[in-house]
mmCIF file of C-alpha atoms and ligand atoms in Angstrom:
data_model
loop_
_atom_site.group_PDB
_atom_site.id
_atom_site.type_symbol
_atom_site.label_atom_id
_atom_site.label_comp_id
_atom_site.label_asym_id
_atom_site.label_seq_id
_atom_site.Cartn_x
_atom_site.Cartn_y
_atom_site.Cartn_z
ATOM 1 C CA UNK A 1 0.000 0.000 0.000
ATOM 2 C CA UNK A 2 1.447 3.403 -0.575
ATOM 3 C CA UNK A 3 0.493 5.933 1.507
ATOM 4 C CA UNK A 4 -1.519 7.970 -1.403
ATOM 5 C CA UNK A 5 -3.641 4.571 -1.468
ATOM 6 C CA UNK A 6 -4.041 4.955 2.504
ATOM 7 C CA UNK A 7 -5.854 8.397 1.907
ATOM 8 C CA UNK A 8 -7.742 6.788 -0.919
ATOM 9 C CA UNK A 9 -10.263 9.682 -2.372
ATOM 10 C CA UNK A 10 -8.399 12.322 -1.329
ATOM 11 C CA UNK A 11 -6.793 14.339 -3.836
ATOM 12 C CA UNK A 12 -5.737 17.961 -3.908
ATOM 13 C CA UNK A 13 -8.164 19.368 -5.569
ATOM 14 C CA UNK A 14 -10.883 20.225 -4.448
ATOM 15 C CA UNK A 15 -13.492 17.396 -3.671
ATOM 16 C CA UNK A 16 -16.798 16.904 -4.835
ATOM 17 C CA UNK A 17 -18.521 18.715 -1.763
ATOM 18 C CA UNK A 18 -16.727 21.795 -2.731
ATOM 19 C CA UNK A 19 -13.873 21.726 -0.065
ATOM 20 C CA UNK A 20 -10.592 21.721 -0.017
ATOM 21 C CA UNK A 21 -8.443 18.931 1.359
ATOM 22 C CA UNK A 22 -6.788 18.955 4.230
ATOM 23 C CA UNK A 23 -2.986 19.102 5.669
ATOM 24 C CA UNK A 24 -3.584 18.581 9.403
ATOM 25 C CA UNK A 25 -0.643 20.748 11.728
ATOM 26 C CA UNK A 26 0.595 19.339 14.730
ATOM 27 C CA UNK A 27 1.989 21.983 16.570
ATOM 28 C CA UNK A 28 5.308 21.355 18.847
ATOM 29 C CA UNK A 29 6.836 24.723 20.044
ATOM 30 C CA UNK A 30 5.312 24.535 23.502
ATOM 31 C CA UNK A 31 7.184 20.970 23.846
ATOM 32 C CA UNK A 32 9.581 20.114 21.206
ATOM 33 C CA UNK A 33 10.345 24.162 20.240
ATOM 34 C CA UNK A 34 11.025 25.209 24.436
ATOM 35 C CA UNK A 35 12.811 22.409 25.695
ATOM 36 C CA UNK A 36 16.029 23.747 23.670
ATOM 37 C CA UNK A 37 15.566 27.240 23.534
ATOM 38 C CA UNK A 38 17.682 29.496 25.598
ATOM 39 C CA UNK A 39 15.149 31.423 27.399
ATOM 40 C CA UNK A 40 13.383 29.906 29.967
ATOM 41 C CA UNK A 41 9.252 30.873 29.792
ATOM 42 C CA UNK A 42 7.420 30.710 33.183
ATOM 43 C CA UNK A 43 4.248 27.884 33.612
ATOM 44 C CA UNK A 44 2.069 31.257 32.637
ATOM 45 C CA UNK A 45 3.791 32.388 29.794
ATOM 46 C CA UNK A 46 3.615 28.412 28.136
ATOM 47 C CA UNK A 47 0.173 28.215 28.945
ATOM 48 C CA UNK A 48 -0.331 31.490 27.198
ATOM 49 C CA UNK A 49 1.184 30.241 24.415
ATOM 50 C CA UNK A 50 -0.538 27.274 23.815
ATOM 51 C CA UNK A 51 -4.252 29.197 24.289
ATOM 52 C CA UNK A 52 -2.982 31.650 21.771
ATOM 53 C CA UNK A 53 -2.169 28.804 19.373
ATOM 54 C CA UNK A 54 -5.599 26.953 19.785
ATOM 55 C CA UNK A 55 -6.946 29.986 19.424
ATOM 56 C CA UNK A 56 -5.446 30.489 15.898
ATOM 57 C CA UNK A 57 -7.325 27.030 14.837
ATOM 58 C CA UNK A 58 -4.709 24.460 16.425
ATOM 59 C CA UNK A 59 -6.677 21.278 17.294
ATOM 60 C CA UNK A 60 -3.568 18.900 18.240
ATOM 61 C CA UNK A 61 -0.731 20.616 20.961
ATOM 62 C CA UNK A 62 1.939 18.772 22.266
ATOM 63 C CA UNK A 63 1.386 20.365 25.222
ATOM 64 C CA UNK A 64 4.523 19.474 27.731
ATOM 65 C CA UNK A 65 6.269 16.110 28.054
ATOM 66 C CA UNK A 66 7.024 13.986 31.105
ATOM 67 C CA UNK A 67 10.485 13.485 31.123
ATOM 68 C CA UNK A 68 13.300 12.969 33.596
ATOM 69 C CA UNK A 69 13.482 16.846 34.642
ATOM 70 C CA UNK A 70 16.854 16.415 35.153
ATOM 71 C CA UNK A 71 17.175 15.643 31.698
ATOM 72 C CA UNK A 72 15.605 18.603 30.578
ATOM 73 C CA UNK A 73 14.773 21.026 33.277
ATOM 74 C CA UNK A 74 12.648 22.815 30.954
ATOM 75 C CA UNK A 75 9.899 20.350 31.066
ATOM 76 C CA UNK A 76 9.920 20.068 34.728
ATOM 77 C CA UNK A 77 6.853 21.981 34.821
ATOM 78 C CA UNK A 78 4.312 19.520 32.831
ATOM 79 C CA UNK A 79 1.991 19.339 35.214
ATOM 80 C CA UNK A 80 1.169 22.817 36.266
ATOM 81 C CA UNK A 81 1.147 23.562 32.452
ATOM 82 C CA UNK A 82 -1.729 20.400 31.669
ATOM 83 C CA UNK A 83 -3.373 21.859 34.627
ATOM 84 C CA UNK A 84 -3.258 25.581 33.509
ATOM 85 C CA UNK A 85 -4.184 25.167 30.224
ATOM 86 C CA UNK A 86 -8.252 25.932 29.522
ATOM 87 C CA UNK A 87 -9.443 23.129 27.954
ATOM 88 C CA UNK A 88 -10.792 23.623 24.211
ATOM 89 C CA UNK A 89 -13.276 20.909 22.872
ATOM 90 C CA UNK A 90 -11.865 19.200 19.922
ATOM 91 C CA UNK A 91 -8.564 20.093 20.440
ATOM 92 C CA UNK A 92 -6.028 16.858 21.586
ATOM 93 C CA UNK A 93 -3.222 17.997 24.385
ATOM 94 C CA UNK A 94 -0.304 15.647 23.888
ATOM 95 C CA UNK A 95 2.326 14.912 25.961
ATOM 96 C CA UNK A 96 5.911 13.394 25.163
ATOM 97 C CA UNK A 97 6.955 10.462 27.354
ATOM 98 C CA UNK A 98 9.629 7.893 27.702
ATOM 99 C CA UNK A 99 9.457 5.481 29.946
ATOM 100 C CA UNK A 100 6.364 4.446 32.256
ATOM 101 C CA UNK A 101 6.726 6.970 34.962
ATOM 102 C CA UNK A 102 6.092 9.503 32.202
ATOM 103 C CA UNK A 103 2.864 7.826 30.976
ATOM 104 C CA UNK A 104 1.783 7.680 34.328
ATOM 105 C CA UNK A 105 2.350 11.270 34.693
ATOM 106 C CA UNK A 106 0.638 12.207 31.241
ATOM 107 C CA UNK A 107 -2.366 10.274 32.360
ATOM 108 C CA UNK A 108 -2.483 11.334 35.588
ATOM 109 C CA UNK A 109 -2.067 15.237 34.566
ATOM 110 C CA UNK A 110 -5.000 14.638 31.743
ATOM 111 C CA UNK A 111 -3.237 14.506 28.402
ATOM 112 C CA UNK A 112 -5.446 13.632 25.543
ATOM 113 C CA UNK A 113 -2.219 11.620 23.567
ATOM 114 C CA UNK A 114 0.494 10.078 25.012
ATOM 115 C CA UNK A 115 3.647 10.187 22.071
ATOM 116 C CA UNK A 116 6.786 8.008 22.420
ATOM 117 C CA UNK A 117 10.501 8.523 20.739
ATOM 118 C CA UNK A 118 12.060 5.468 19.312
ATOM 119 C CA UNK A 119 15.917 6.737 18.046
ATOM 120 C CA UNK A 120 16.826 5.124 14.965
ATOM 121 C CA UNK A 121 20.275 4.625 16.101
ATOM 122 C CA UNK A 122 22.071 3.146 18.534
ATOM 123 C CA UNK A 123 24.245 5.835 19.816
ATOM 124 C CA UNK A 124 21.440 8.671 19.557
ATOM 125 C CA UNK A 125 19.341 6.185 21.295
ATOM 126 C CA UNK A 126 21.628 5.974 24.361
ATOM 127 C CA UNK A 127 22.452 9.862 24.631
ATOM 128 C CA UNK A 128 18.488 10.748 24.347
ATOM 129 C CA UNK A 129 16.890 8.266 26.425
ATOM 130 C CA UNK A 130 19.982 5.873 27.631
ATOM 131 C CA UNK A 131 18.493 2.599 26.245
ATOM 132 C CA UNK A 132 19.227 0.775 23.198
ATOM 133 C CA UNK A 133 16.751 0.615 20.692
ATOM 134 C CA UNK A 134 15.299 -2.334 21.232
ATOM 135 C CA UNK A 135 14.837 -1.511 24.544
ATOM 136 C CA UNK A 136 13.332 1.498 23.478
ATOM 137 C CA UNK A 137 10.707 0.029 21.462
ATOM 138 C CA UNK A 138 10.283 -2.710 24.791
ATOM 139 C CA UNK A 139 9.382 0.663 26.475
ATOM 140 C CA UNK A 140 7.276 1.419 23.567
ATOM 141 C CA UNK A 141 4.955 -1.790 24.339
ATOM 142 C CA UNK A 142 4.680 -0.684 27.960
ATOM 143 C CA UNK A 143 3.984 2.668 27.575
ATOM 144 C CA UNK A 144 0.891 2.391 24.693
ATOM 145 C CA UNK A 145 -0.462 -0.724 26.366
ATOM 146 C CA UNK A 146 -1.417 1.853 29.494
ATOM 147 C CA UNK A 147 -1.861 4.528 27.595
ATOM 148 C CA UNK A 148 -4.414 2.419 25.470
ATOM 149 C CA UNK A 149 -5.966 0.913 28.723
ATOM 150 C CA UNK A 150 -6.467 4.738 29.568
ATOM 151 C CA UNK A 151 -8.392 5.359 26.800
ATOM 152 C CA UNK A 152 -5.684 7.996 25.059
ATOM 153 C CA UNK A 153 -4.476 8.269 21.664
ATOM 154 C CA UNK A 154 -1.201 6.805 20.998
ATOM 155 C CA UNK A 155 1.292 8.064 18.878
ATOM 156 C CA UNK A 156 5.495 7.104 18.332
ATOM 157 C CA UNK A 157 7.996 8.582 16.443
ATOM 158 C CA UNK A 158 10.516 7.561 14.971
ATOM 159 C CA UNK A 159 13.564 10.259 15.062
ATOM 160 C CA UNK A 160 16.984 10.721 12.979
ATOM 161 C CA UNK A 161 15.343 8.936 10.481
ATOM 162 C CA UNK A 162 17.415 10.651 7.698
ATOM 163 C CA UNK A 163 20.965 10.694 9.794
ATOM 164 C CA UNK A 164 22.093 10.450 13.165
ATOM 165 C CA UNK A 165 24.353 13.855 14.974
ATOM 166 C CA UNK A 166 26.769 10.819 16.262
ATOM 167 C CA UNK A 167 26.649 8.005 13.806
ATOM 168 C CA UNK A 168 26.202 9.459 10.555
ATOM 169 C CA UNK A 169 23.831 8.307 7.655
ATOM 170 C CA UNK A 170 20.874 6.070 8.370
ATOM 171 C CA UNK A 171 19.587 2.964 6.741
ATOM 172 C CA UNK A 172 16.492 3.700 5.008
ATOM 173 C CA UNK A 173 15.770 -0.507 5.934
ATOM 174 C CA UNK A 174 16.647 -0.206 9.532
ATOM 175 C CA UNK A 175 14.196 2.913 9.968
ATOM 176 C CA UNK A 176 11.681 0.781 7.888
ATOM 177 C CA UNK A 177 12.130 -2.496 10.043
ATOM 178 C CA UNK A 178 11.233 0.217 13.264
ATOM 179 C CA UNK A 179 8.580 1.195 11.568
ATOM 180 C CA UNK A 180 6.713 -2.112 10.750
ATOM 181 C CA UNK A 181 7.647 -3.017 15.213
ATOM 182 C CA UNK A 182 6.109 -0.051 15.881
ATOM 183 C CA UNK A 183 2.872 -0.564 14.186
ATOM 184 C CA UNK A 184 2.002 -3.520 15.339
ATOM 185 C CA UNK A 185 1.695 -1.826 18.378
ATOM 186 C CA UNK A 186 -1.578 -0.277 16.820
ATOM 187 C CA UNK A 187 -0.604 3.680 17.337
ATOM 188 C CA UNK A 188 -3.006 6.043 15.992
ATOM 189 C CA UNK A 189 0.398 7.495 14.022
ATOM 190 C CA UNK A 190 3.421 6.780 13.475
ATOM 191 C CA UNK A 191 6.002 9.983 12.557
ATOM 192 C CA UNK A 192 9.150 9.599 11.122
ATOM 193 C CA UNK A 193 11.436 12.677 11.759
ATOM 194 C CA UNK A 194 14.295 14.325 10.544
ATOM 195 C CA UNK A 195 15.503 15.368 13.752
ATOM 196 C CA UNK A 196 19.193 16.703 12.856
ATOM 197 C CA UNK A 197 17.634 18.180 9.936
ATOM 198 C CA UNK A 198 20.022 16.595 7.041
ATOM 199 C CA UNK A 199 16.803 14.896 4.874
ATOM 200 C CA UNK A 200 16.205 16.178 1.445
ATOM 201 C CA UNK A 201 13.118 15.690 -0.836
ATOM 202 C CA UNK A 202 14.269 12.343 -2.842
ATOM 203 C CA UNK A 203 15.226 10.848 0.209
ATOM 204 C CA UNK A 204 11.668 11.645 2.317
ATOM 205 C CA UNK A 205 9.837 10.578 -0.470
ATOM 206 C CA UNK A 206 11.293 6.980 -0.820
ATOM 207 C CA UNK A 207 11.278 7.202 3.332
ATOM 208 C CA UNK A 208 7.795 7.475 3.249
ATOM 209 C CA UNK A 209 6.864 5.253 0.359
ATOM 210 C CA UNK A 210 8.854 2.575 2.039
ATOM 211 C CA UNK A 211 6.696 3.302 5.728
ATOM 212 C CA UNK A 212 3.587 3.235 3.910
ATOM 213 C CA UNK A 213 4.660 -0.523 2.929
ATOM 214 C CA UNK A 214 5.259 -1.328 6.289
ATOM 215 C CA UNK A 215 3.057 0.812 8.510
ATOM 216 C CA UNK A 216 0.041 -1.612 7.846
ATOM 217 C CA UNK A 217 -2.726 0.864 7.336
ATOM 218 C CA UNK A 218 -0.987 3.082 10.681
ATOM 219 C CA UNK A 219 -1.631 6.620 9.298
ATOM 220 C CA UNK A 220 2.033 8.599 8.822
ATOM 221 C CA UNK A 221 3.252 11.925 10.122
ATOM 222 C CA UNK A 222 6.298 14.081 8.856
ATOM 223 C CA UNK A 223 8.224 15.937 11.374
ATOM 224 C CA UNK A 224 11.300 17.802 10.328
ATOM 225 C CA UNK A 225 13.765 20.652 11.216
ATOM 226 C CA UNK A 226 15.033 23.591 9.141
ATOM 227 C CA UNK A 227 18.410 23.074 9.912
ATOM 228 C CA UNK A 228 19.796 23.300 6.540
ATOM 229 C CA UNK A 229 17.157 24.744 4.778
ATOM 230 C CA UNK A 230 15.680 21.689 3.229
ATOM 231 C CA UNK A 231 12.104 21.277 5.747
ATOM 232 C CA UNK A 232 9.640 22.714 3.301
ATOM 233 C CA UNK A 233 11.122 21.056 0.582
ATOM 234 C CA UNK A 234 10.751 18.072 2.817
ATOM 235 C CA UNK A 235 7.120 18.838 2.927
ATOM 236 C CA UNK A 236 6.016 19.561 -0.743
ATOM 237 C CA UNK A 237 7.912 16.109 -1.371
ATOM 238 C CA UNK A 238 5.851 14.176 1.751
ATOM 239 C CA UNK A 239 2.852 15.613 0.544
ATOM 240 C CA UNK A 240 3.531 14.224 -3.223
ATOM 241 C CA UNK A 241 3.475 10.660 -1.702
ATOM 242 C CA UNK A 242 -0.002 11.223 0.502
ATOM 243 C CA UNK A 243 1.375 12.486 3.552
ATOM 244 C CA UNK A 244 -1.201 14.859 5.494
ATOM 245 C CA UNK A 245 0.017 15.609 9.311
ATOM 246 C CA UNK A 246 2.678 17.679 9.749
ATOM 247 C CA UNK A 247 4.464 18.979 13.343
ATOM 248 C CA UNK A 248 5.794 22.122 13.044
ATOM 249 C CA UNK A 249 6.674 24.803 15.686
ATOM 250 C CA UNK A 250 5.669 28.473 15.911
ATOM 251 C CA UNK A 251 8.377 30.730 14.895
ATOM 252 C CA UNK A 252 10.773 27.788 13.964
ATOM 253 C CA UNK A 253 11.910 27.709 17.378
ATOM 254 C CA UNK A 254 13.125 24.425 18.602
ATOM 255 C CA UNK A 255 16.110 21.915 18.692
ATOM 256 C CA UNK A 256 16.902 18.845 20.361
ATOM 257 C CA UNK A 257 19.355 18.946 23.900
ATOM 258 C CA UNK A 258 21.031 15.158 22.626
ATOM 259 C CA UNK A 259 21.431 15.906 19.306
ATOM 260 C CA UNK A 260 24.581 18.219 18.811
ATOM 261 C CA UNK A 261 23.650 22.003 16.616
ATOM 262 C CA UNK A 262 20.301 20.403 15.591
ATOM 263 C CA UNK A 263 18.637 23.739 15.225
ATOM 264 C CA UNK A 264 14.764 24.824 15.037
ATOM 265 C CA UNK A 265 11.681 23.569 13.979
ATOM 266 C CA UNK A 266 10.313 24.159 11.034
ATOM 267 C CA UNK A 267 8.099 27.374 11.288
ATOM 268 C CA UNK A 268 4.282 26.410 11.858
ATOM 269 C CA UNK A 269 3.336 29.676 10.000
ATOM 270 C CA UNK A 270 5.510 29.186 6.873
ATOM 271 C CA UNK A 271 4.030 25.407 6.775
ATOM 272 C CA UNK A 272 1.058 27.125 6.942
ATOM 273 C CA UNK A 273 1.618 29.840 4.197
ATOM 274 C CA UNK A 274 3.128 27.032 1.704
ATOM 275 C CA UNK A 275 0.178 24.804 1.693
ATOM 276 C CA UNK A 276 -2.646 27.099 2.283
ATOM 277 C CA UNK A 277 -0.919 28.474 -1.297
ATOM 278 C CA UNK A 278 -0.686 24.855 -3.289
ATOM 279 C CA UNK A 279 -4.529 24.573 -2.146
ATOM 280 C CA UNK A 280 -4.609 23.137 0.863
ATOM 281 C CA UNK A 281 -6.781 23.846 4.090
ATOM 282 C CA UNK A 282 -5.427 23.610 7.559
ATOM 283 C CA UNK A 283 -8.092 25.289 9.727
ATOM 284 C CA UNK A 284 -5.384 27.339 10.945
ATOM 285 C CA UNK A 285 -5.639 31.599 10.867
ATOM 286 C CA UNK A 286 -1.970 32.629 9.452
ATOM 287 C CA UNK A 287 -2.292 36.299 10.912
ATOM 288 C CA UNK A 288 -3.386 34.759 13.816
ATOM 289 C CA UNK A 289 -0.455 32.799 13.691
ATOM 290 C CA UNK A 290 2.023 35.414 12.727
ATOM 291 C CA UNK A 291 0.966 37.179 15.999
ATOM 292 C CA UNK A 292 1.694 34.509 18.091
ATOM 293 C CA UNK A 293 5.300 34.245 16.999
ATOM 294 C CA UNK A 294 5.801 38.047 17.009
ATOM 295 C CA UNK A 295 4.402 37.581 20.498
ATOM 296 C CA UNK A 296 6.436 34.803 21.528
ATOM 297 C CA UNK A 297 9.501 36.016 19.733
ATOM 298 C CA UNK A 298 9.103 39.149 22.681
ATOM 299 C CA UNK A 299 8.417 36.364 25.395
ATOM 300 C CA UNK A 300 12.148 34.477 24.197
ATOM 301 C CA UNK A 301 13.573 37.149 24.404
ATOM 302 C CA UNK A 302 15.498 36.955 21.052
ATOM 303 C CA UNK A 303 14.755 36.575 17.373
ATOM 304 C CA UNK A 304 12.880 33.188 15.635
ATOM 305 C CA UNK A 305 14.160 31.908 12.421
ATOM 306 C CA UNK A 306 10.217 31.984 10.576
ATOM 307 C CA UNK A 307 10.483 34.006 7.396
ATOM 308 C CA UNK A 308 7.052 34.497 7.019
ATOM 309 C CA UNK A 309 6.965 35.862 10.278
ATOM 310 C CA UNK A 310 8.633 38.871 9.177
ATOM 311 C CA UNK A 311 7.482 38.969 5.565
ATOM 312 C CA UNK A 312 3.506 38.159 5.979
ATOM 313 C CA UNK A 313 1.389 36.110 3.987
ATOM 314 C CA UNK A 314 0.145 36.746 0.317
ATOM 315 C CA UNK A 315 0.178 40.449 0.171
ATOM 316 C CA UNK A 316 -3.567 41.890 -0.359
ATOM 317 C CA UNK A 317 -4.501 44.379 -3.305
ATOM 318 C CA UNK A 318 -4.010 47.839 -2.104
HETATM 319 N N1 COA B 401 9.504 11.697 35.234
HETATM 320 C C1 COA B 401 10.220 12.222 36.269
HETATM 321 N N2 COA B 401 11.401 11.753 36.662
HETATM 322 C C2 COA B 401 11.888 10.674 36.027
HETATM 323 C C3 COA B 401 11.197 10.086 34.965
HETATM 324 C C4 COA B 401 9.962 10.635 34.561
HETATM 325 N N3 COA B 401 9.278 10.161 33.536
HETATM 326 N N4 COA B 401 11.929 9.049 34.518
HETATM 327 C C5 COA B 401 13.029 8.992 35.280
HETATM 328 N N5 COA B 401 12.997 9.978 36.182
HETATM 329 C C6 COA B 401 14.049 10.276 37.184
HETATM 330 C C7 COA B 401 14.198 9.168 38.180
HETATM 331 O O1 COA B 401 13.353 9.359 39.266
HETATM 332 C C8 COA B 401 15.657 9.271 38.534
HETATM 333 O O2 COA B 401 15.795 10.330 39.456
HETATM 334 P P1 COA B 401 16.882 10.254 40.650
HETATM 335 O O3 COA B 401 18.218 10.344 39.958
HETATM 336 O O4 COA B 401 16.554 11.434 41.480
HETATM 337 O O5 COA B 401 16.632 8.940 41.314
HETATM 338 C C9 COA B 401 16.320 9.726 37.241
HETATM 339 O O6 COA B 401 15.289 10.364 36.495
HETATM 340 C C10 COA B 401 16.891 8.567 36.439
HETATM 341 O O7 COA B 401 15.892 7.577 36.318
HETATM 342 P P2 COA B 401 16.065 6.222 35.493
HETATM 343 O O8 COA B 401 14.820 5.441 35.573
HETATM 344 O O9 COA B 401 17.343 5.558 35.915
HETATM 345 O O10 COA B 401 16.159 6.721 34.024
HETATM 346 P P3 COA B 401 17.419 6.802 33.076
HETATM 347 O O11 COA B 401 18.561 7.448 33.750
HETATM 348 O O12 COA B 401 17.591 5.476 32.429
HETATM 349 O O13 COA B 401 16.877 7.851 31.984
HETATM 350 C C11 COA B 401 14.987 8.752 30.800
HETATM 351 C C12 COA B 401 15.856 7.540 31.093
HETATM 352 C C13 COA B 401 14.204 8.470 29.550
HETATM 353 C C14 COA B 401 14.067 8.960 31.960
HETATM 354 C C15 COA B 401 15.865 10.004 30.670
HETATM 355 O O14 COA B 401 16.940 9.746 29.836
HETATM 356 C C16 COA B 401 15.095 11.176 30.122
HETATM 357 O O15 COA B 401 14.152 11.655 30.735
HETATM 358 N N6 COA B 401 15.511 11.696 28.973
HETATM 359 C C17 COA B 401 14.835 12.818 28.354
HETATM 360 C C18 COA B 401 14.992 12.730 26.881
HETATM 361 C C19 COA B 401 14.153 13.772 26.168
HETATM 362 O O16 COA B 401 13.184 14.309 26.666
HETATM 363 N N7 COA B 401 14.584 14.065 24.939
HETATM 364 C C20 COA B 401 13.950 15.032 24.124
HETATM 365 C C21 COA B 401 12.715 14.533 23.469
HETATM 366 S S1 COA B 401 12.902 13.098 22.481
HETATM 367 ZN ZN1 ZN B 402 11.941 17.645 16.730
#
C-alpha cells in the first residue's frame, strides 16, 4: 500500500462537496520548540502560548512532556502547564513520554495523547533516552499498552530517520524495520522525523513510500527541522506521496538537547503559508499565527528563524 492509497479519495483538488483537502498541523513549540531554547518561559507564559495557538485554529498541541526533569529542566513543569491550560473541545493535548513513569504522569495530569521517541540509532538512542533501541521500542509496548488501557491516543515517532548527529547516515531498511515493530503496536500514528535536519526531498519521499509498505494501514506523520534549509522542501515532497500531518513549531523555534547544533523547527506559520498556497486547508488563521510568533519572539527574548513571520502572507490588493 502506498500511503496515497491509505488516503484513498483524497486528492488535492478540491473534492466533490466543494472543499478543499486537508494538511492537518501538529503543533510542537510549547514541547519540542522550548525544551532547547535558551530562554526559559514561566508555567504562565507556556500556557499562554498554547491558548494563543488553539486559538489560531490548532486542534492537536503537544502540550509538555514527562520526562526525567533532570534531563531537561525545561519540562519540569508539565503538570502545572496540563493543569493551567483551559481546555478547548476538539482540540487533543499531547504529551511526550519515555518510559512508564512519564505515561503515568501524562495520564495522571489529563493529556489527551500520550507520544513516544524510538531513536533510529544506537548511539542517539543511548544519549536521548539511555536505552538501546530495542529496549526502546520494549518501552514502547509498555507505555501504549497503558496509555491504550487509559483510553488515550497513541502516537510514536521515529527520530533521525534521515541521519544520526553521532553516527552518521541512516539505513532507510533499519528505519523501515522500526517502523513495521512499531505498528504492530496499533498507534493512531506513526512519525518519522528528521531530527538533525540533514533529509532532502528524494530521500523523504522513498522514506515514506517505504513506511507506507510497512506501517500496515498506521496513518504517517512528517516531522522535520530547518536546519539546513531543506524542511519545506521536505514537505512539498511528503505531501507528493499522501502524507497529510505535519508537526511544526511556531516561529521555527526548537532543537533537540542530545542531538549536537540540531537547530529549530520548522516554522508552523511558513508550513502554513506554503500549503494554504498549493490549495490546501489547515483550519489554521496565518495572521493569527504570525501574531503569536511576534508575540512569543518578545516572550524568548530573542529573534525566531520563521520568514514568514517577518514577511507576511500573500500580500492583499491595495
Ligand atoms: N519523570 C520524572 N522523573 C523521572 C522520569 C519521569 N518520567 N523518569 C526517570 N525519572 C528520574 C528518576 O526518578 C531518577 O531520578 P533520581 O536520579 O533522582 O533517582 C532519574 O530520572 C533517572 O531515572 P532512570 O529510571 O534511571 O532513568 P534513566 O537514567 O535510564 O533515563 C529517561 C531515562 C528516559 C528517563 C531520561 O533519559 C530522560 O528523561 N531523557 C529525556 C529525553 C528527552 O526528553 N529528549 C527530548 C525529546 S525526544
Ligand atoms: Zn523535533
Amino acid at each position: 500500500m502506498t500511503v496515497a492509497d491509505q488516503h484513498a479519495g483524497s486528492t488535492r483538488e478540491t473534492g466533490s462537496d466543494g472543499r478543499a483537502e486537508r494538511v492537518q498541523i501538529v503543533e510542537v513549540a510549547p514541547r519540542d520548540g522550548l525544551q532547547a531554547d535558551p530562554a526559559d518561559l514561566s508555567t504562565a507564559q507556556k500556557v499562554e502560548l498554547i491558548e494563543r495557538l488553539v486559538a489560531a485554529g490548532h486542534t492537536r498541541v503537544e502540550a509538555a512532556s514527562f520526562v526525567s526533569p533532570k534531563a531537561v529542566p525545561k519540562m519540569a513543569d508539565g503538570e502545572a502547564v496540563m493543569a493551567g491550560v483551559p481546555r478547548t473541545q476538539g482540540v487533543s493535548y499531547s504529551a511526550l513520554v519515555l518510559n512508564q513513569r512519564g505515561v503515568e504522569r501524562a495520564l495522571e495530569a489529563g493529556a489527551d495523547e500520550v507520544c513516544g521517541v524510538v531513536v533510529a540509532t544506537e548511539t542517539f538512542s543511548q544519549a536521548n533516552q539511555r536505552a538501546t533501541v530495542d529496549e526502546s521500542i520494549q518501552r514502547w509496548r509498555a507505555i501504549s499498552a497503558t496509555a491504550r488501557a487509559a483510553g488515550a491516543r497513541t502516537a510514536v515517532t521515529v527520530s533521525a530517520v534521515c541521519g544520526c548527529p553521532y553516527e552518521g547516515r541512516v539505513d532507510a531498511d533499519r528505519v523501515l524495520g522500526i517502523v513495521a515493530e512499531l505498528a504492530e503496536t496499533g498507534p493512531d500514528e506513526v512519525a518519522l522525523a528528521d531530527t538533525i535536519g540533514v533529509g532532502v526531498p528524494t530521500q523523504v519521499a522513498a522514506l515514506f513510500e517505504g513506511a507506507a509498505q510497512r506501517a500496515g494501514g498506521v496513518a504517517l506523520r512528517g516531522h522535520f527541522h530547518n536546519t539546513r534549509n531543506t524542511a519545506l522542501a521536505n514537505i512539498a515532497a511528503a505531501i507528493e506521496v499522501g502524507v497529510r500531518v505535519f508537526d511544526s513549531s511556531l516561529g521555527g523555534v526548537g532543537g533537540c538537547p542530545f542531538a549536537p547544533r540540531a537547530t529549530g523547527n520548522v516554522a508552523t506559520e511558513e508550513v502554513v503559508y506554503m500549503v494554504h498556497e498549493m490549495g490546501f486547508e489547515t483550519g489554521l488563521d496565518l495572521d493569527a499565527l504570525i501574531e503569536a510568533s511576534t508575540w512569543l519572539e518578545a516572550q524568548l527574548g530573542h529573534g525566531v528563524p520563521s520568514l514568514v513571520a517577518k514577511a507576511g502572507g500573500f500580500p492583499q490588493p491595495r
